[in-house]
Amino acid sequence: MIARAFLATFRAIFADQSALMLLIGSCILYAFFYPSAYSGEVPVRMPVAVVDMDHSGTSRSLENRLGAVQQAEIVSRPPSPAAALRQLRERQVSAIVVIPEGFERRILSGGQGVVALYGNGAYLLRTSTALAGVGAALGVVGREAAVDQAMAQGPPAPAPLAMIQRPLFNTREGYGSTIFPGVAFLIIQQTLLIGLAMLAATMREQQGTPSLDPRSLFGIALAFFVIGCANIAWFTGFVFWFQDYPRAQADPSALIVSATLFVAATVAGALALGSFFRTRERPIQLWIVTSVPIFFLSGLSWPMEATPQWLTLVARLLPTTPGIRLMVGINQMGATLDEQRGELVNLALLILLYGGISVLRYRRTAAPQL
């Protein structure tokens, strides 16, 4: 009975082009289409104008250092600050560096050189990137000047503290590297949920309300479980590597356990939800209006601590809330199962809850449908 329902489910999926495209084709499409929006997530070579009013060896050294950094590129050397400001207003450049007269003389006499920086606040990301590049170049020039001063006046005292910044989990410090690994598991949930609900609604349109015994129901669930696991293997095994997104080389056994619970909870929820639909178009409508709220409720883009308590409890009823936190923690951050036991328990309870609802619902022959 289980094998018959399992094979019949796959035949129904391959016979329904819309369901096949949703369950399998959409995951392949999203793997390349969605990340393309963030392909330029880290700005580089922002245009910078340099106004050199000192015309000294030190000012030329600063220009050379500025041209070597990744974040900025010198595209203009206007004769005055006013001319550079016009270029900034016309958006020809993202930042301005003004090197005043006497810059080198102050440094060589043991004083501090002064450089004026200007940026366009209307384009914060571009401006901050350009100014960060200017700051890196100034840091190099400053260290060289400190060596020159030390040779003349004696070595300065070392700094008592040195700060070294290293991004831990998002090494590229990009938006796509933060968002897409979580969105991938939302895509898996939504495609399973809507695909199963669509097939259930189609069956009701053609055959009326079905009555399934637990073994047949398990065979159907097993077919969708296989598809869900294949989608997780596709994203974690290929897509994240191909898109060069963070991966922590998670323990394979931990990843298998996490994926099993997440997909099982998603399939159980999809079976329970699918029992309420009679019209084929309803699941698509549900997908359109719920995907974004479900993602925000997962806690990936908005901290759970800043979410109202009642909304946090409601979010725990969605497989993606513990599922995204679990899968991102295991796959991207290298967490252990013990560290994620709360999410594991949450998913296990959802399997029992939605699995029990599914068994009760599909045994009934008359119930209100959508």
Short mmCIF file of C-alpha atoms in Angstrom, two decimals:
data_model
loop_
_atom_site.label_atom_id
_atom_site.label_comp_id
_atom_site.label_asym_id
_atom_site.label_seq_id
_atom_site.Cartn_x
_atom_site.Cartn_y
_atom_site.Cartn_z
CA MET A 1 0.00 0.00 0.00
CA ILE A 2 2.79 2.42 0.88
CA ALA A 3 4.78 1.63 -2.28
CA ARG A 4 1.65 1.95 -4.43
CA ALA A 5 0.82 5.39 -3.00
CA PHE A 6 4.48 6.44 -3.32
CA LEU A 7 4.63 5.55 -7.03
CA ALA A 8 1.17 6.95 -7.73
CA THR A 9 2.22 10.29 -6.22
CA PHE A 10 5.23 10.53 -8.50
CA ARG A 11 3.08 9.63 -11.51
CA ALA A 12 0.65 12.38 -10.56
CA ILE A 13 3.48 14.90 -10.20
CA PHE A 14 5.03 14.08 -13.57
CA ALA A 15 1.61 14.11 -15.22
CA ASP A 16 0.90 17.61 -13.88
CA GLN A 17 3.24 20.06 -15.61
CA SER A 18 2.38 22.92 -13.25
CA ALA A 19 3.14 20.85 -10.15
CA LEU A 20 6.33 19.48 -11.72
CA MET A 21 7.54 22.97 -12.59
CA LEU A 22 6.71 24.23 -9.12
CA LEU A 23 8.31 21.37 -7.17
CA ILE A 24 11.44 20.87 -9.25
CA GLY A 25 11.76 23.55 -11.92
CA SER A 26 11.31 26.50 -9.55
CA CYS A 27 14.16 25.34 -7.29
CA ILE A 28 16.47 25.12 -10.30
CA LEU A 29 15.33 28.54 -11.56
CA TYR A 30 15.61 30.25 -8.18
CA ALA A 31 19.12 28.86 -7.69
CA PHE A 32 20.39 31.13 -10.48
CA PHE A 33 17.75 33.84 -10.85
CA TYR A 34 17.43 35.02 -7.24
CA PRO A 35 21.18 35.35 -6.45
CA SER A 36 21.77 37.32 -9.67
CA ALA A 37 20.17 40.36 -8.03
CA TYR A 38 23.02 40.38 -5.49
CA SER A 39 25.89 39.60 -7.85
CA GLY A 40 27.21 43.13 -7.28
CA GLU A 41 26.53 43.10 -3.56
CA VAL A 42 29.95 44.57 -2.63
CA PRO A 43 30.59 47.95 -4.32
CA VAL A 44 34.04 48.33 -5.83
CA ARG A 45 35.96 51.01 -7.72
CA MET A 46 33.77 53.90 -6.65
CA PRO A 47 34.72 57.09 -8.56
CA VAL A 48 36.70 59.60 -6.49
CA ALA A 49 37.94 63.11 -7.28
CA VAL A 50 41.26 64.27 -5.79
CA VAL A 51 42.10 67.96 -5.40
CA ASP A 52 45.85 68.17 -4.78
CA MET A 53 46.73 71.68 -3.62
CA ASP A 54 50.09 70.64 -2.11
CA HIS A 55 51.78 69.06 -5.15
CA SER A 56 54.34 67.32 -2.99
CA GLY A 57 55.86 63.86 -2.87
CA THR A 58 53.64 62.91 0.09
CA SER A 59 50.44 64.04 -1.64
CA ARG A 60 51.40 62.10 -4.78
CA SER A 61 52.10 59.06 -2.59
CA LEU A 62 48.60 59.37 -1.14
CA GLU A 63 47.14 59.47 -4.66
CA ASN A 64 49.09 56.36 -5.64
CA ARG A 65 47.90 54.52 -2.53
CA LEU A 66 44.32 55.59 -3.23
CA GLY A 67 44.52 54.21 -6.76
CA ALA A 68 45.65 50.83 -5.42
CA VAL A 69 42.71 50.13 -3.08
CA GLN A 70 39.75 48.06 -4.28
CA GLN A 71 36.99 50.34 -3.04
CA ALA A 72 37.93 53.54 -4.86
CA GLU A 73 39.23 54.72 -8.23
CA ILE A 74 40.52 58.19 -9.05
CA VAL A 75 38.59 59.41 -12.08
CA SER A 76 39.13 63.15 -11.79
CA ARG A 77 41.74 65.66 -10.58
CA PRO A 78 39.87 69.00 -10.63
CA PRO A 79 41.86 72.19 -10.05
CA SER A 80 39.79 73.45 -7.10
CA PRO A 81 37.39 72.21 -4.40
CA ALA A 82 34.56 74.12 -6.08
CA ALA A 83 35.05 72.22 -9.34
CA ALA A 84 35.12 68.92 -7.44
CA LEU A 85 31.91 69.85 -5.63
CA ARG A 86 30.16 70.41 -8.96
CA GLN A 87 31.20 66.93 -10.04
CA LEU A 88 29.81 65.51 -6.80
CA ARG A 89 26.49 67.28 -7.31
CA GLU A 90 26.29 65.97 -10.88
CA ARG A 91 27.01 62.43 -9.54
CA GLN A 92 30.17 62.10 -11.61
CA VAL A 93 32.04 61.10 -8.45
CA SER A 94 31.01 59.51 -5.16
CA ALA A 95 33.57 61.22 -2.91
CA ILE A 96 36.08 64.07 -2.89
CA VAL A 97 39.56 64.15 -1.33
CA VAL A 98 41.06 67.61 -0.80
CA ILE A 99 44.77 67.71 0.07
CA PRO A 100 45.48 71.27 1.35
CA GLU A 101 48.63 73.24 0.76
CA GLY A 102 51.34 72.52 3.36
CA PHE A 103 50.29 68.89 3.82
CA GLU A 104 53.81 67.46 3.51
CA ARG A 105 55.44 70.29 5.49
CA ARG A 106 53.25 69.64 8.52
CA ILE A 107 54.05 65.94 8.53
CA LEU A 108 57.79 66.42 8.18
CA SER A 109 57.81 69.00 10.99
CA GLY A 110 56.25 66.43 13.36
CA GLY A 111 52.70 67.72 13.13
CA GLN A 112 49.53 66.16 11.75
CA GLY A 113 48.60 66.32 8.13
CA VAL A 114 45.01 67.36 7.38
CA VAL A 115 42.93 65.93 4.54
CA ALA A 116 39.33 66.95 3.85
CA LEU A 117 36.87 64.25 2.72
CA TYR A 118 33.43 64.88 1.22
CA GLY A 119 30.71 62.45 0.20
CA ASN A 120 27.13 62.39 -1.11
CA GLY A 121 24.81 61.37 1.72
CA ALA A 122 21.99 60.57 -0.72
CA TYR A 123 23.89 57.44 -1.81
CA LEU A 124 25.10 56.13 1.51
CA LEU A 125 26.44 52.75 0.39
CA ARG A 126 28.44 54.12 -2.54
CA THR A 127 29.79 57.01 -0.49
CA SER A 128 30.71 54.92 2.53
CA THR A 129 32.52 52.43 0.29
CA ALA A 130 34.49 55.19 -1.42
CA LEU A 131 35.39 56.85 1.88
CA ALA A 132 36.41 53.49 3.34
CA GLY A 133 38.89 53.12 0.48
CA VAL A 134 40.19 56.63 1.11
CA GLY A 135 40.57 55.79 4.80
CA ALA A 136 42.59 52.67 3.96
CA ALA A 137 44.93 54.70 1.75
CA LEU A 138 45.31 57.36 4.46
CA GLY A 139 46.17 54.66 6.98
CA VAL A 140 49.05 53.43 4.81
CA VAL A 141 50.37 56.95 4.26
CA GLY A 142 50.04 57.65 7.98
CA ARG A 143 52.14 54.63 8.88
CA GLU A 144 54.81 55.66 6.42
CA ALA A 145 54.82 59.18 7.87
CA ALA A 146 55.15 57.76 11.38
CA VAL A 147 58.27 55.86 10.27
CA ASP A 148 59.76 59.04 8.83
CA GLN A 149 59.04 60.93 12.03
CA ALA A 150 60.49 58.14 14.14
CA MET A 151 63.74 58.31 12.22
CA ALA A 152 64.07 61.98 13.11
CA GLN A 153 62.63 62.06 16.65
CA GLY A 154 62.96 58.53 18.01
CA PRO A 155 60.43 55.70 17.86
CA PRO A 156 56.96 56.54 19.21
CA ALA A 157 55.36 54.42 21.93
CA PRO A 158 53.35 51.51 20.52
CA ALA A 159 49.58 51.68 20.73
CA PRO A 160 48.27 49.91 23.87
CA LEU A 161 45.53 48.15 21.92
CA ALA A 162 45.24 46.97 18.34
CA MET A 163 41.88 46.03 16.82
CA ILE A 164 41.72 43.40 14.11
CA GLN A 165 38.31 42.90 12.48
CA ARG A 166 37.49 39.60 10.80
CA PRO A 167 33.99 38.71 9.56
CA LEU A 168 33.14 35.35 11.11
CA PHE A 169 30.31 33.76 9.11
CA ASN A 170 29.78 36.18 6.23
CA THR A 171 33.32 36.60 4.95
CA ARG A 172 32.23 38.66 1.94
CA GLU A 173 30.11 40.93 4.14
CA GLY A 174 27.45 41.01 1.42
CA TYR A 175 23.67 41.20 1.56
CA GLY A 176 23.10 38.20 -0.69
CA SER A 177 25.40 36.03 1.43
CA THR A 178 23.23 36.91 4.41
CA ILE A 179 19.78 36.54 2.87
CA PHE A 180 19.87 33.83 0.22
CA PRO A 181 20.97 30.87 2.41
CA GLY A 182 17.82 31.43 4.49
CA VAL A 183 15.59 32.18 1.51
CA ALA A 184 16.63 28.88 -0.09
CA PHE A 185 14.96 26.90 2.69
CA LEU A 186 11.87 29.13 2.47
CA ILE A 187 11.71 28.27 -1.24
CA ILE A 188 11.89 24.57 -0.41
CA GLN A 189 9.05 24.85 2.10
CA GLN A 190 6.81 26.93 -0.16
CA THR A 191 7.28 24.73 -3.22
CA LEU A 192 6.53 21.56 -1.25
CA LEU A 193 3.57 23.12 0.48
CA ILE A 194 1.98 24.66 -2.59
CA GLY A 195 2.79 21.72 -4.88
CA LEU A 196 1.20 19.19 -2.53
CA ALA A 197 -1.82 21.41 -1.87
CA MET A 198 -2.28 21.91 -5.60
CA LEU A 199 -2.31 18.16 -6.26
CA ALA A 200 -4.72 17.60 -3.37
CA ALA A 201 -7.07 20.30 -4.70
CA THR A 202 -6.88 18.85 -8.22
CA MET A 203 -7.80 15.43 -6.88
CA ARG A 204 -10.83 16.90 -5.11
CA GLU A 205 -11.95 18.69 -8.27
CA GLN A 206 -11.83 15.40 -10.17
CA GLN A 207 -12.77 12.78 -7.55
CA GLY A 208 -14.35 14.62 -4.63
CA THR A 209 -13.10 14.54 -1.04
CA PRO A 210 -10.71 11.57 -0.63
CA SER A 211 -10.52 9.20 2.30
CA LEU A 212 -6.99 7.85 2.85
CA ASP A 213 -5.75 5.28 5.33
CA PRO A 214 -2.51 6.06 7.24
CA ARG A 215 -0.36 3.82 5.02
CA SER A 216 -1.47 5.54 1.82
CA LEU A 217 -0.96 8.90 3.47
CA PHE A 218 2.55 7.86 4.49
CA GLY A 219 3.34 6.81 0.91
CA ILE A 220 2.27 10.23 -0.38
CA ALA A 221 4.29 11.97 2.33
CA LEU A 222 7.32 9.82 1.51
CA ALA A 223 7.24 10.90 -2.15
CA PHE A 224 7.26 14.57 -1.23
CA PHE A 225 9.89 13.89 1.43
CA VAL A 226 12.21 12.52 -1.27
CA ILE A 227 11.67 15.62 -3.39
CA GLY A 228 12.34 17.91 -0.41
CA CYS A 229 15.56 16.12 0.49
CA ALA A 230 16.69 16.29 -3.15
CA ASN A 231 16.08 20.05 -3.13
CA ILE A 232 18.09 20.49 0.08
CA ALA A 233 20.94 18.45 -1.40
CA TRP A 234 20.74 20.65 -4.52
CA PHE A 235 21.05 23.90 -2.57
CA THR A 236 23.52 22.85 0.12
CA GLY A 237 25.61 20.60 -2.10
CA PHE A 238 25.83 22.69 -5.28
CA VAL A 239 24.11 26.07 -5.26
CA PHE A 240 25.83 27.50 -2.19
CA TRP A 241 29.19 26.36 -3.58
CA PHE A 242 28.44 27.66 -7.09
CA GLN A 243 27.29 31.06 -5.79
CA ASP A 244 30.25 31.17 -3.35
CA TYR A 245 28.05 31.65 -0.31
CA PRO A 246 29.32 30.91 3.22
CA ARG A 247 29.63 27.25 4.12
CA ALA A 248 31.02 25.88 7.38
CA GLN A 249 31.70 22.31 6.22
CA ALA A 250 29.03 21.03 8.58
CA ASP A 251 29.15 17.52 9.96
CA PRO A 252 27.28 15.38 7.36
CA SER A 253 25.35 13.49 10.04
CA ALA A 254 24.18 16.77 11.62
CA LEU A 255 23.11 18.09 8.22
CA ILE A 256 21.21 14.88 7.43
CA VAL A 257 19.36 14.93 10.77
CA SER A 258 18.50 18.60 10.37
CA ALA A 259 17.32 18.21 6.78
CA THR A 260 15.24 15.15 7.68
CA LEU A 261 13.35 16.94 10.46
CA PHE A 262 12.88 20.13 8.44
CA VAL A 263 11.54 18.36 5.34
CA ALA A 264 9.37 16.01 7.41
CA ALA A 265 7.79 18.93 9.28
CA THR A 266 7.23 20.78 6.00
CA VAL A 267 5.58 17.77 4.35
CA ALA A 268 3.39 17.13 7.39
CA GLY A 269 2.30 20.77 7.38
CA ALA A 270 1.66 20.63 3.63
CA LEU A 271 -0.53 17.54 4.02
CA ALA A 272 -2.52 19.17 6.79
CA LEU A 273 -2.96 22.40 4.84
CA GLY A 274 -3.75 20.59 1.60
CA SER A 275 -6.73 18.88 3.24
CA PHE A 276 -8.53 22.24 3.37
CA PHE A 277 -8.32 23.12 -0.33
CA ARG A 278 -10.86 22.18 -2.98
CA THR A 279 -9.90 24.71 -5.67
CA ARG A 280 -6.60 24.33 -7.52
CA GLU A 281 -5.86 28.08 -7.63
CA ARG A 282 -6.12 28.65 -3.86
CA PRO A 283 -2.61 27.41 -2.98
CA ILE A 284 -1.03 29.78 -5.51
CA GLN A 285 -2.93 32.69 -3.99
CA LEU A 286 -1.73 31.65 -0.56
CA TRP A 287 1.87 31.47 -1.78
CA ILE A 288 1.73 35.04 -3.09
CA VAL A 289 0.53 36.65 0.14
CA THR A 290 2.43 34.57 2.73
CA SER A 291 6.01 34.13 1.50
CA VAL A 292 7.36 37.50 2.66
CA PRO A 293 5.64 37.48 6.11
CA ILE A 294 6.86 33.90 6.69
CA PHE A 295 10.43 34.95 5.94
CA PHE A 296 10.27 37.88 8.36
CA LEU A 297 8.81 35.63 11.04
CA SER A 298 11.76 33.24 10.70
CA GLY A 299 13.98 35.65 12.64
CA LEU A 300 16.72 35.77 10.01
CA SER A 301 16.24 39.36 8.89
CA TRP A 302 14.58 40.67 12.07
CA PRO A 303 15.70 39.53 15.54
CA MET A 304 13.25 37.41 17.51
CA GLU A 305 14.07 39.47 20.61
CA ALA A 306 12.54 42.53 18.95
CA THR A 307 9.37 40.65 17.91
CA PRO A 308 6.24 40.66 20.11
CA GLN A 309 6.02 37.53 22.25
CA TRP A 310 2.67 36.40 20.87
CA LEU A 311 3.96 36.71 17.30
CA THR A 312 7.05 34.70 18.20
CA LEU A 313 4.83 31.88 19.48
CA VAL A 314 2.74 31.96 16.30
CA ALA A 315 5.91 31.87 14.20
CA ARG A 316 6.98 28.68 15.96
CA LEU A 317 4.02 26.95 14.30
CA LEU A 318 5.68 27.44 10.89
CA PRO A 319 8.35 24.89 9.88
CA THR A 320 10.52 27.65 8.43
CA THR A 321 10.93 29.44 11.76
CA PRO A 322 12.95 26.65 13.42
CA GLY A 323 13.95 25.20 10.03
CA ILE A 324 15.79 28.24 8.67
CA ARG A 325 17.53 28.88 11.98
CA LEU A 326 18.52 25.22 12.18
CA MET A 327 19.74 24.80 8.61
CA VAL A 328 21.62 28.11 8.48
CA GLY A 329 23.17 27.40 11.87
CA ILE A 330 24.33 23.92 10.85
CA ASN A 331 25.31 24.60 7.25
CA GLN A 332 26.60 28.20 7.36
CA MET A 333 27.82 28.59 10.94
CA GLY A 334 28.99 25.09 11.81
CA ALA A 335 26.70 24.68 14.83
CA THR A 336 26.24 21.29 16.47
CA LEU A 337 22.97 19.44 17.02
CA ASP A 338 23.27 20.01 20.74
CA GLU A 339 23.50 23.77 20.20
CA GLN A 340 20.38 23.61 18.02
CA ARG A 341 18.36 21.20 20.14
CA GLY A 342 15.59 23.78 20.68
CA GLU A 343 14.97 23.98 16.93
CA LEU A 344 15.12 20.19 16.62
CA VAL A 345 12.49 19.74 19.33
CA ASN A 346 10.32 22.41 17.70
CA LEU A 347 10.40 20.57 14.35
CA ALA A 348 9.71 17.21 15.99
CA LEU A 349 6.62 18.64 17.71
CA LEU A 350 5.40 20.12 14.43
CA ILE A 351 5.74 16.69 12.76
CA LEU A 352 3.53 15.16 15.44
CA LEU A 353 1.05 18.04 15.36
CA TYR A 354 0.57 18.31 11.61
CA GLY A 355 0.91 14.58 11.05
CA GLY A 356 -1.93 13.96 13.51
CA ILE A 357 -4.08 16.63 11.84
CA SER A 358 -3.43 15.07 8.43
CA VAL A 359 -4.47 11.59 9.56
CA LEU A 360 -7.68 12.94 11.10
CA ARG A 361 -8.52 15.18 8.17
CA TYR A 362 -8.05 12.58 5.43
CA ARG A 363 -10.13 10.03 7.31
CA ARG A 364 -13.09 12.37 7.20
CA THR A 365 -15.40 12.35 4.25
CA ALA A 366 -17.15 15.68 4.85
CA ALA A 367 -15.45 18.87 6.02
CA PRO A 368 -15.54 22.55 5.00
CA GLN A 369 -13.14 23.20 2.14
CA LEU A 370 -11.62 26.34 0.66
#
